[in-house]
């Protein structure tokens, strides 16, 4: 990160406080792409007021070199590379290297990175006891939060955030161990034995092995399914300052260890407005049932009094198609073809719902399009993954984005602890009476 924040322009923005007549001028900073930002760090000092932006609709929380989204054009770049090209030419581990280190690896760099990750895929054997503390029907995201956070109790040699080597080890450990944590969470829910990672399998293959393998017979991973899983991991890897990534950054800004920060990110991703939407889409499609009911549910979604929303639709940043949704839909057809699924009623229902919504003035006016979660649940179900595991897969994929953004924040010389201000509308100062004097 450079100290100079007025990149590419010496333009400024002047704000006048009409109530006091005071004026202040602030730098207008332009980045490589995207809207310029007003650097308002001196706003309170100059004008004695705060900005007010619940939900951070128009607020940049940091400078970042990792991912860029153009929501109007439906563009997603990771370190400048379009997501469509990364999905076509790279594996998830290559994209992990890119997100962490800023460049795509050559073969030698990839081989070293892949070997390092592979050698961190096992979990401390004592963690079996932590799993055993959960009910069998615990939501696997609860297990993911618990086990990810617990890693800081096992890997003390990679919790010093000021040591670049320890940060790298913690980063590799998180990326390597999340598929194992997720696979074991699934096996625990089934009452089946945990499957250990196999060093001769690729990242996505190993994940599928730990999800679906069992000791009683050889489980051969279908290469087409493995490639589809690898592509799905790429599509979910990083996405600028979304809610869970912002949670990881805010947690990390206090100096918390990386395992605790990732646990916080998992918790935030769990929400149905965020990563939990893929699970919510399946439930919604189940509620709709068949195409005849679509119009009734679209009407509910448009009713401001009705809390029902078309899950998997809409996005804070994309006001055009989420490029990931397009690739996800294509992958959906490929997986279903590979599995010999002639017709998937859920997919047909989802496509009919998409068609009707996209032609509806309410959705057109609000620029509501399918997002990454709209089709992912249908693929996961076709792969035999239970609904409760959908957001777990999202968390496995997003771990590299969280950890890359966490490293970027730690390495930013201008980084401070995140501490937003507020608009206070509570009681003025008043005296407290002892309980015997209260009515
Ligand atoms: C992810 O940030 C990221 O990058 C996230 C993510 C990532 O990779 O990290 O992309 C992953 O979280 C994708 C989003 C998954 N969530 C869903 O699919 C849940 C359904 N979508 C909505 O909850 C909503 O669209 C959000 C949460 C995604 C975005 O909400 P915003 O930006 O705060 O928008 P809003 O709620 O203010 O909606 C604007 C208008 C409102 O109507 P009006 O008040 O203007 O009349 O659009 C309406 C909303 O009611 N609206 C919807 C809708 N989404 C928004 N109406 C019906 N169905 C919907 N899905």
Coordinates of C-alpha atoms and ligand atoms in Angstrom, one line a residue:
X1 CA 0.0 0.0 0.0
X2 CA 1.4 3.4 -0.8
X3 CA 1.2 6.4 1.6
X4 CA 0.1 8.7 -1.3
X5 CA -3.7 8.5 -1.4
X6 CA -4.3 11.1 -4.0
X7 CA -3.6 8.8 -6.9
X8 CA -4.0 10.0 -10.5
X9 CA -5.6 13.3 -9.6
X10 CA -5.3 16.5 -7.6
X11 CA -9.0 17.1 -7.8
X12 CA -10.8 18.0 -4.6
X13 CA -14.3 18.2 -3.2
X14 CA -15.3 21.2 -1.0
X15 CA -18.0 20.8 1.6
X16 CA -19.8 23.8 3.0
X17 CA -21.6 23.5 6.3
X18 CA -24.5 25.9 5.8
X19 CA -25.3 25.9 9.5
X20 CA -21.9 27.4 10.4
X21 CA -20.6 28.7 7.1
X22 CA -17.5 26.6 7.6
X23 CA -15.9 25.1 4.5
X24 CA -13.4 22.3 4.1
X25 CA -11.8 20.8 1.0
X26 CA -11.0 17.1 0.7
X27 CA -8.9 15.1 -1.9
X28 CA -10.8 13.2 -4.6
X29 CA -8.9 10.0 -5.0
X30 CA -9.1 7.9 -8.2
X31 CA -7.9 4.3 -8.3
X32 CA -7.1 2.0 -11.2
X33 CA -10.8 1.7 -12.0
X34 CA -14.2 2.4 -10.5
X35 CA -15.7 5.6 -9.0
X36 CA -13.3 8.1 -7.3
X37 CA -13.5 8.3 -3.5
X38 CA -13.6 11.4 -1.3
X39 CA -10.9 11.1 1.4
X40 CA -12.8 12.3 4.4
X41 CA -10.5 11.3 7.1
X42 CA -10.2 14.9 8.2
X43 CA -13.9 15.6 8.1
X44 CA -14.5 15.6 11.8
X45 CA -11.4 17.7 12.5
X46 CA -12.3 20.3 9.9
X47 CA -16.1 20.4 10.1
X48 CA -16.9 18.7 13.4
X49 CA -19.3 16.2 11.8
X50 CA -19.4 12.5 10.7
X51 CA -20.7 11.0 7.5
X52 CA -23.8 8.8 7.9
X53 CA -24.1 5.7 5.7
X54 CA -25.8 2.6 7.4
X55 CA -25.0 -0.5 5.4
X56 CA -22.1 1.4 3.7
X57 CA -24.0 2.0 0.5
X58 CA -21.5 4.7 -0.6
X59 CA -18.6 4.2 1.7
X60 CA -15.2 2.7 0.8
X61 CA -13.7 1.0 3.9
X62 CA -10.2 0.4 2.5
X63 CA -7.9 0.6 -0.5
X64 CA -7.4 -2.8 -2.1
X65 CA -5.6 -4.4 -5.0
X66 CA -7.3 -7.8 -5.0
X67 CA -10.7 -7.7 -6.6
X68 CA -12.7 -5.2 -8.7
X69 CA -16.4 -5.3 -9.5
X70 CA -18.1 -3.1 -12.1
X71 CA -21.7 -3.7 -11.0
X72 CA -23.3 -1.8 -13.9
X73 CA -21.4 -3.9 -16.5
X74 CA -21.4 -7.2 -14.6
X75 CA -17.6 -7.3 -14.5
X76 CA -15.6 -9.2 -11.9
X77 CA -11.8 -9.1 -11.9
X78 CA -9.3 -10.8 -9.6
X79 CA -5.9 -9.0 -9.7
X80 CA -7.1 -7.7 -13.1
X81 CA -8.1 -11.1 -14.6
X82 CA -11.7 -11.5 -15.7
X83 CA -13.5 -14.3 -13.8
X84 CA -14.6 -15.9 -17.1
X85 CA -10.9 -16.4 -18.1
X86 CA -9.8 -17.6 -14.6
X87 CA -12.6 -20.2 -14.7
X88 CA -11.6 -21.3 -18.2
X89 CA -7.8 -21.4 -17.8
X90 CA -7.1 -22.0 -14.1
X91 CA -7.7 -24.3 -11.1
X92 CA -8.9 -23.0 -7.8
X93 CA -5.4 -23.4 -6.3
X94 CA -4.0 -21.3 -9.1
X95 CA -6.6 -18.6 -8.2
X96 CA -5.7 -19.0 -4.5
X97 CA -2.0 -18.3 -5.4
X98 CA -3.2 -15.3 -7.5
X99 CA -5.3 -13.8 -4.7
X100 CA -2.6 -14.3 -2.1
X101 CA 0.4 -13.2 -4.1
X102 CA -0.9 -11.0 -6.8
X103 CA 0.3 -13.0 -9.9
X104 CA -0.7 -16.3 -11.5
X105 CA 1.9 -18.9 -10.7
X106 CA 4.2 -20.5 -13.3
X107 CA 4.4 -24.3 -13.2
X108 CA 7.3 -24.4 -10.6
X109 CA 5.6 -21.9 -8.4
X110 CA 2.3 -23.8 -8.6
X111 CA 3.9 -27.1 -7.8
X112 CA 5.6 -25.7 -4.7
X113 CA 2.4 -23.9 -3.6
X114 CA 0.3 -27.0 -4.2
X115 CA 2.7 -29.2 -2.3
X116 CA 2.7 -26.7 0.7
X117 CA -1.1 -26.6 0.8
X118 CA -1.3 -30.4 0.5
X119 CA 1.0 -30.8 3.5
X120 CA -1.3 -28.8 5.7
X121 CA -4.6 -30.5 4.9
X122 CA -4.7 -32.7 8.0
X123 CA -6.3 -31.6 11.3
X124 CA -4.9 -32.1 14.8
X125 CA -6.3 -35.5 15.9
X126 CA -7.6 -34.0 19.1
X127 CA -10.1 -32.0 17.2
X128 CA -12.2 -35.2 16.9
X129 CA -13.2 -34.4 20.5
X130 CA -14.5 -30.9 19.5
X131 CA -16.7 -32.5 16.8
X132 CA -18.1 -35.0 19.3
X133 CA -19.3 -32.1 21.5
X134 CA -21.8 -31.1 18.8
X135 CA -25.3 -32.7 18.4
X136 CA -25.4 -34.8 15.3
X137 CA -28.1 -32.5 13.9
X138 CA -26.1 -29.4 14.5
X139 CA -26.1 -27.1 11.5
X140 CA -22.7 -27.6 9.8
X141 CA -22.1 -23.9 9.7
X142 CA -22.2 -23.9 13.5
X143 CA -19.5 -26.6 13.4
X144 CA -17.4 -24.6 10.9
X145 CA -17.5 -21.5 13.1
X146 CA -16.5 -23.5 16.1
X147 CA -13.7 -25.6 14.6
X148 CA -12.2 -22.7 12.5
X149 CA -12.0 -20.5 15.7
X150 CA -10.6 -23.5 17.7
X151 CA -7.6 -23.8 15.3
X152 CA -6.1 -20.9 17.3
X153 CA -6.0 -23.2 20.3
X154 CA -4.0 -25.8 18.3
X155 CA -1.7 -23.9 16.0
X156 CA 0.0 -21.4 18.4
X157 CA 3.0 -21.2 16.0
X158 CA 1.0 -19.2 13.4
X159 CA -1.0 -16.7 15.4
X160 CA 1.6 -13.8 15.6
X161 CA 0.1 -11.4 13.1
X162 CA 3.2 -9.3 13.1
X163 CA 5.4 -12.1 11.8
X164 CA 5.0 -12.4 7.9
X165 CA 6.2 -16.0 8.0
X166 CA 3.5 -16.9 10.6
X167 CA 0.9 -15.1 8.6
X168 CA 1.8 -17.1 5.6
X169 CA 1.7 -20.4 7.5
X170 CA -1.7 -19.4 9.0
X171 CA -3.0 -18.5 5.5
X172 CA -1.9 -21.8 4.0
X173 CA -3.3 -23.7 7.0
X174 CA -6.7 -22.1 6.6
X175 CA -6.9 -22.7 2.8
X176 CA -5.7 -26.3 3.3
X177 CA -7.8 -27.3 6.3
X178 CA -11.2 -25.8 5.4
X179 CA -12.1 -28.7 3.1
X180 CA -11.2 -31.2 5.8
X181 CA -13.2 -29.3 8.5
X182 CA -16.1 -29.2 6.1
X183 CA -15.8 -32.8 5.1
X184 CA -15.7 -33.9 8.7
X185 CA -18.7 -31.7 9.6
X186 CA -20.7 -33.6 6.9
X187 CA -19.5 -37.0 8.0
X188 CA -20.3 -36.2 11.6
X189 CA -23.9 -35.3 10.6
X190 CA -24.2 -38.7 8.9
X191 CA -22.6 -40.7 11.8
X192 CA -20.0 -41.9 9.3
X193 CA -16.2 -42.1 10.0
X194 CA -14.1 -39.0 9.1
X195 CA -12.2 -39.4 5.8
X196 CA -8.6 -38.2 5.9
X197 CA -7.2 -36.1 3.0
X198 CA -5.2 -38.0 0.4
X199 CA -2.0 -36.3 -0.8
X200 CA -2.4 -37.7 -4.3
X201 CA -5.7 -35.9 -4.9
X202 CA -6.2 -32.3 -6.2
X203 CA -7.9 -29.7 -4.0
X204 CA -11.4 -30.2 -5.3
X205 CA -11.0 -34.0 -5.7
X206 CA -9.8 -34.2 -2.1
X207 CA -12.8 -32.2 -0.9
X208 CA -15.2 -34.5 -2.8
X209 CA -13.3 -37.6 -1.4
X210 CA -13.7 -36.3 2.2
X211 CA -17.4 -35.6 1.6
X212 CA -18.4 -38.8 -0.2
X213 CA -15.6 -41.4 0.3
X214 CA -15.9 -44.1 3.0
X215 CA -13.7 -46.9 4.3
X216 CA -15.8 -49.7 3.0
X217 CA -15.0 -49.3 -0.7
X218 CA -12.9 -47.3 -3.1
X219 CA -14.5 -44.0 -4.1
X220 CA -13.3 -42.7 -7.4
X221 CA -13.9 -39.0 -7.9
X222 CA -15.7 -38.3 -11.2
X223 CA -13.3 -35.9 -13.0
X224 CA -16.1 -33.9 -14.5
X225 CA -17.7 -33.4 -11.1
X226 CA -14.3 -32.5 -9.6
X227 CA -13.8 -29.9 -12.4
X228 CA -17.2 -28.5 -11.7
X229 CA -16.5 -28.3 -8.0
X230 CA -13.2 -26.6 -8.7
X231 CA -14.9 -24.1 -10.9
X232 CA -17.6 -23.4 -8.2
X233 CA -14.8 -22.8 -5.7
X234 CA -13.2 -20.2 -8.1
X235 CA -16.6 -18.5 -8.5
X236 CA -16.9 -18.0 -4.8
X237 CA -13.3 -17.1 -3.9
X238 CA -13.4 -13.4 -3.4
X239 CA -15.7 -10.5 -3.9
X240 CA -14.4 -7.1 -2.7
X241 CA -15.6 -5.8 0.7
X242 CA -18.8 -8.0 1.1
X243 CA -20.3 -8.4 4.5
X244 CA -18.2 -11.4 5.6
X245 CA -14.9 -10.0 4.2
X246 CA -15.6 -6.7 5.9
X247 CA -16.2 -8.8 9.1
X248 CA -12.8 -10.5 8.7
X249 CA -11.1 -7.1 8.1
X250 CA -12.8 -5.5 11.1
X251 CA -12.0 -8.4 13.4
X252 CA -8.4 -8.4 12.1
X253 CA -8.0 -4.7 12.6
X254 CA -7.9 -5.2 16.4
X255 CA -5.0 -7.7 16.0
X256 CA -7.1 -10.8 16.6
X257 CA -5.5 -14.0 15.3
X258 CA -6.4 -15.1 11.7
X259 CA -8.3 -18.2 12.8
X260 CA -10.6 -16.2 15.0
X261 CA -11.1 -13.7 12.2
X262 CA -12.0 -16.5 9.7
X263 CA -14.5 -17.8 12.2
X264 CA -16.1 -14.4 12.4
X265 CA -16.3 -14.3 8.6
X266 CA -18.0 -17.8 8.5
X267 CA -20.6 -16.5 11.0
X268 CA -21.3 -13.5 8.8
X269 CA -21.5 -15.5 5.6
X270 CA -24.1 -17.8 7.3
X271 CA -26.9 -15.1 7.0
X272 CA -29.6 -15.7 4.3
X273 CA -29.0 -12.2 2.9
X274 CA -25.4 -13.3 2.2
X275 CA -23.9 -16.7 1.8
X276 CA -26.9 -18.4 3.3
X277 CA -28.9 -17.4 0.2
X278 CA -27.9 -20.6 -1.7
X279 CA -29.6 -22.7 1.0
X280 CA -32.6 -20.2 1.0
X281 CA -33.0 -20.5 -2.8
X282 CA -33.7 -24.3 -2.5
X283 CA -36.1 -23.7 0.3
X284 CA -37.8 -21.0 -1.8
X285 CA -38.1 -23.2 -4.8
X286 CA -39.6 -25.9 -2.6
X287 CA -42.1 -23.3 -1.3
X288 CA -43.0 -22.3 -4.9
X289 CA -43.4 -26.0 -5.9
X290 CA -44.2 -25.6 -9.5
X291 CA -44.4 -23.1 -12.4
X292 CA -48.1 -22.5 -11.9
X293 CA -47.3 -20.8 -8.5
X294 CA -44.5 -18.5 -9.8
X295 CA -46.7 -15.4 -10.4
X296 CA -48.2 -15.7 -6.9
X297 CA -44.7 -15.7 -5.3
X298 CA -43.4 -12.9 -7.6
X299 CA -46.4 -10.9 -6.4
X300 CA -45.4 -11.6 -2.8
X301 CA -41.8 -10.6 -3.5
X302 CA -43.0 -7.2 -4.8
X303 CA -45.3 -6.5 -1.8
X304 CA -43.4 -4.2 0.6
X305 CA -45.6 -5.6 3.4
X306 CA -44.5 -9.1 2.6
X307 CA -41.1 -10.2 3.9
X308 CA -40.8 -12.8 1.1
X309 CA -37.9 -12.1 -1.3
X310 CA -36.8 -14.0 -4.4
X311 CA -33.7 -15.5 -2.9
X312 CA -30.7 -15.6 -5.2
X313 CA -31.9 -12.3 -6.8
X314 CA -30.6 -8.8 -6.3
X315 CA -27.2 -7.6 -5.2
X316 CA -25.8 -4.5 -3.5
X317 CA -23.2 -4.0 -6.3
X318 CA -24.4 -5.8 -9.4
X319 CA -27.1 -3.9 -11.2
X320 CA -26.6 -6.2 -14.2
X321 CA -26.1 -10.0 -14.4
X322 CA -23.7 -11.3 -11.8
X323 CA -21.1 -12.9 -14.1
X324 CA -20.8 -15.8 -11.7
X325 CA -24.5 -16.6 -12.1
X326 CA -24.1 -17.0 -15.8
X327 CA -21.2 -19.4 -15.4
X328 CA -23.0 -21.2 -12.6
X329 CA -26.0 -21.8 -14.8
X330 CA -23.8 -23.2 -17.6
X331 CA -22.1 -25.4 -15.0
X332 CA -25.4 -26.6 -13.8
X333 CA -26.4 -27.9 -17.2
X334 CA -22.9 -29.6 -17.6
X335 CA -23.2 -31.3 -14.2
X336 CA -26.8 -32.5 -14.9
X337 CA -25.7 -33.8 -18.3
X338 CA -22.7 -35.6 -16.8
X339 CA -24.9 -37.2 -14.2
X340 CA -27.4 -38.2 -16.9
X341 CA -30.2 -36.2 -15.2
X342 CA -32.6 -35.8 -18.1
X343 CA -34.8 -33.2 -16.4
X344 CA -34.3 -31.4 -13.1
X345 CA -37.6 -29.9 -12.1
X346 CA -35.9 -27.5 -9.8
X347 CA -33.7 -26.1 -12.6
X348 CA -36.6 -25.7 -14.9
X349 CA -38.6 -24.0 -12.1
X350 CA -35.6 -21.7 -11.4
X351 CA -35.2 -20.8 -15.1
X352 CA -38.9 -20.1 -15.4
X353 CA -38.8 -17.9 -12.3
X354 CA -35.7 -16.1 -13.7
X355 CA -37.5 -15.5 -17.0
X356 CA -40.7 -14.1 -15.4
X357 CA -38.8 -11.9 -12.9
X358 CA -36.5 -10.5 -15.5
X359 CA -39.5 -9.4 -17.6
X360 CA -41.2 -7.8 -14.6
X361 CA -41.1 -4.0 -14.3
X362 CA -40.5 -4.2 -10.5
X363 CA -37.2 -6.2 -11.0
X364 CA -36.2 -4.2 -14.1
X365 CA -36.7 -0.9 -12.4
X366 CA -34.7 -2.0 -9.4
X367 CA -32.1 -3.7 -11.6
X368 CA -32.5 -7.0 -9.8
X369 CA -30.8 -9.9 -11.5
X370 CA -29.8 -13.5 -10.5
X371 CA -26.7 -13.5 -8.3
X372 CA -24.2 -16.3 -7.6
X373 CA -26.5 -18.1 -5.2
X374 CA -29.4 -18.5 -7.6
X375 CA -28.2 -21.6 -9.4
X376 CA -25.5 -22.9 -7.0
X377 CA -27.9 -24.8 -4.8
X378 CA -29.3 -26.7 -7.7
X379 CA -25.8 -27.9 -8.7
X380 CA -24.9 -28.8 -5.1
X381 CA -28.1 -30.8 -4.8
X382 CA -27.4 -32.6 -8.1
X383 CA -23.9 -33.4 -6.6
X384 CA -25.7 -35.1 -3.7
X385 CA -24.8 -32.3 -1.2
X386 CA -27.5 -31.7 1.4
X387 CA -29.0 -28.2 1.6
X388 CA -27.4 -27.5 5.0
X389 CA -23.9 -27.9 3.5
X390 CA -24.4 -25.3 0.7
X391 CA -23.1 -22.4 2.7
X392 CA -20.3 -24.5 4.0
X393 CA -19.1 -24.9 0.4
X394 CA -19.3 -21.2 0.0
X395 CA -17.2 -20.8 3.2
X396 CA -14.6 -23.3 1.9
X397 CA -14.3 -21.3 -1.3
X398 CA -14.3 -17.8 0.3
X399 CA -11.6 -18.7 2.8
X400 CA -8.8 -17.7 0.3
X401 CA -10.6 -14.3 -0.3
X402 CA -10.9 -13.6 3.4
X403 CA -7.3 -14.5 4.1
X404 CA -6.0 -12.5 1.2
X405 CA -7.9 -9.5 2.3
X406 CA -6.8 -10.0 5.9
X407 CA -3.2 -10.1 4.8
X408 CA -3.6 -7.0 2.7
X409 CA -5.1 -5.2 5.7
X410 CA -2.3 -6.2 8.1
X411 CA 0.4 -5.2 5.5
X412 CA -1.3 -1.8 4.9
X413 CA 0.9 0.8 6.7
X414 CA -2.1 3.2 7.0
X415 CA -4.2 0.4 8.7
X416 CA -5.9 1.4 12.0
X417 CA -8.4 -0.4 14.2
X418 CA -11.9 -0.1 12.6
X419 CA -14.1 1.9 14.9
X420 CA -17.1 3.5 13.1
X421 CA -19.0 6.5 14.7
X422 CA -22.8 6.9 14.9
X423 CA -25.7 9.2 14.8
X424 CA -27.0 9.2 18.5
X425 CA -30.7 9.7 18.9
X426 CA -31.1 8.3 22.4
X427 CA -31.8 10.1 25.7
X428 CA -30.1 13.2 26.8
X429 CA -28.0 13.0 30.0
X430 CA -30.2 12.1 33.0
X431 CA -29.7 11.0 36.6
X432 CA -30.1 7.4 37.8
X433 CA -32.3 6.8 40.9
X434 CA -31.7 3.8 43.2
X435 CA -34.3 1.1 42.7
X436 CA -36.2 1.9 45.9
X437 CA -36.9 5.4 44.5
X438 CA -38.1 4.2 41.1
X439 CA -41.9 3.9 40.4
Ligands
LIG1 C1 -24.1 -12.7 -1.8 O1 -21.8 -8.3 -1.3 C2 -21.4 -9.4 -2.0 O2 -20.6 -9.3 -2.8 C3 -22.1 -10.7 -1.6 C4 -21.8 -11.9 -2.5 C5 -20.4 -12.3 -2.3 O3 -19.9 -13.0 -3.3 O4 -19.8 -12.1 -1.3 O5 -22.1 -11.6 -3.9 C6 -22.7 -13.1 -2.1 O6 -24.4 -12.4 -0.6 C7 -25.1 -12.5 -2.9 C8 -26.5 -12.0 -2.4 C9 -27.2 -13.2 -1.8 N1 -28.5 -12.8 -1.2 C10 -29.7 -13.0 -1.7 O7 -29.9 -13.5 -2.8 C11 -30.9 -12.6 -0.8 C12 -31.9 -11.9 -1.7 N2 -31.4 -10.6 -2.1 C13 -31.7 -9.4 -1.2 O8 -31.8 -9.7 0.2 C14 -30.9 -8.2 -1.6 O9 -31.0 -8.1 -3.0 C15 -29.5 -8.1 -1.1 C16 -29.3 -8.3 0.3 C17 -28.6 -9.0 -1.8 C18 -29.0 -6.6 -1.5 O10 -29.7 -5.8 -0.7 P1 -29.5 -4.2 -0.8 O11 -28.4 -3.8 -1.7 O12 -29.5 -3.6 0.6 O13 -30.8 -3.7 -1.6 P2 -32.2 -3.4 -0.9 O14 -32.6 -4.5 0.1 O15 -32.2 -2.0 -0.4 O16 -33.2 -3.6 -2.2 C19 -33.4 -2.5 -3.1 C20 -34.9 -2.7 -3.5 C21 -35.9 -2.8 -2.3 O17 -37.1 -2.4 -2.8 P3 -37.6 -0.9 -2.6 O18 -37.4 -0.6 -1.1 O19 -36.7 0.0 -3.4 O20 -39.0 -0.8 -3.0 O21 -35.0 -4.0 -4.2 C22 -35.8 -4.8 -3.5 C23 -35.9 -4.3 -2.1 O22 -37.2 -4.7 -1.5 N3 -35.2 -6.1 -3.5 C24 -35.8 -7.3 -3.7 C25 -34.9 -8.3 -3.7 N4 -33.7 -7.7 -3.5 C26 -33.9 -6.4 -3.4 N5 -37.1 -7.6 -4.0 C27 -37.5 -8.9 -4.1 N6 -36.6 -9.9 -4.1 C28 -35.3 -9.6 -3.9 N7 -34.4 -10.6 -3.9

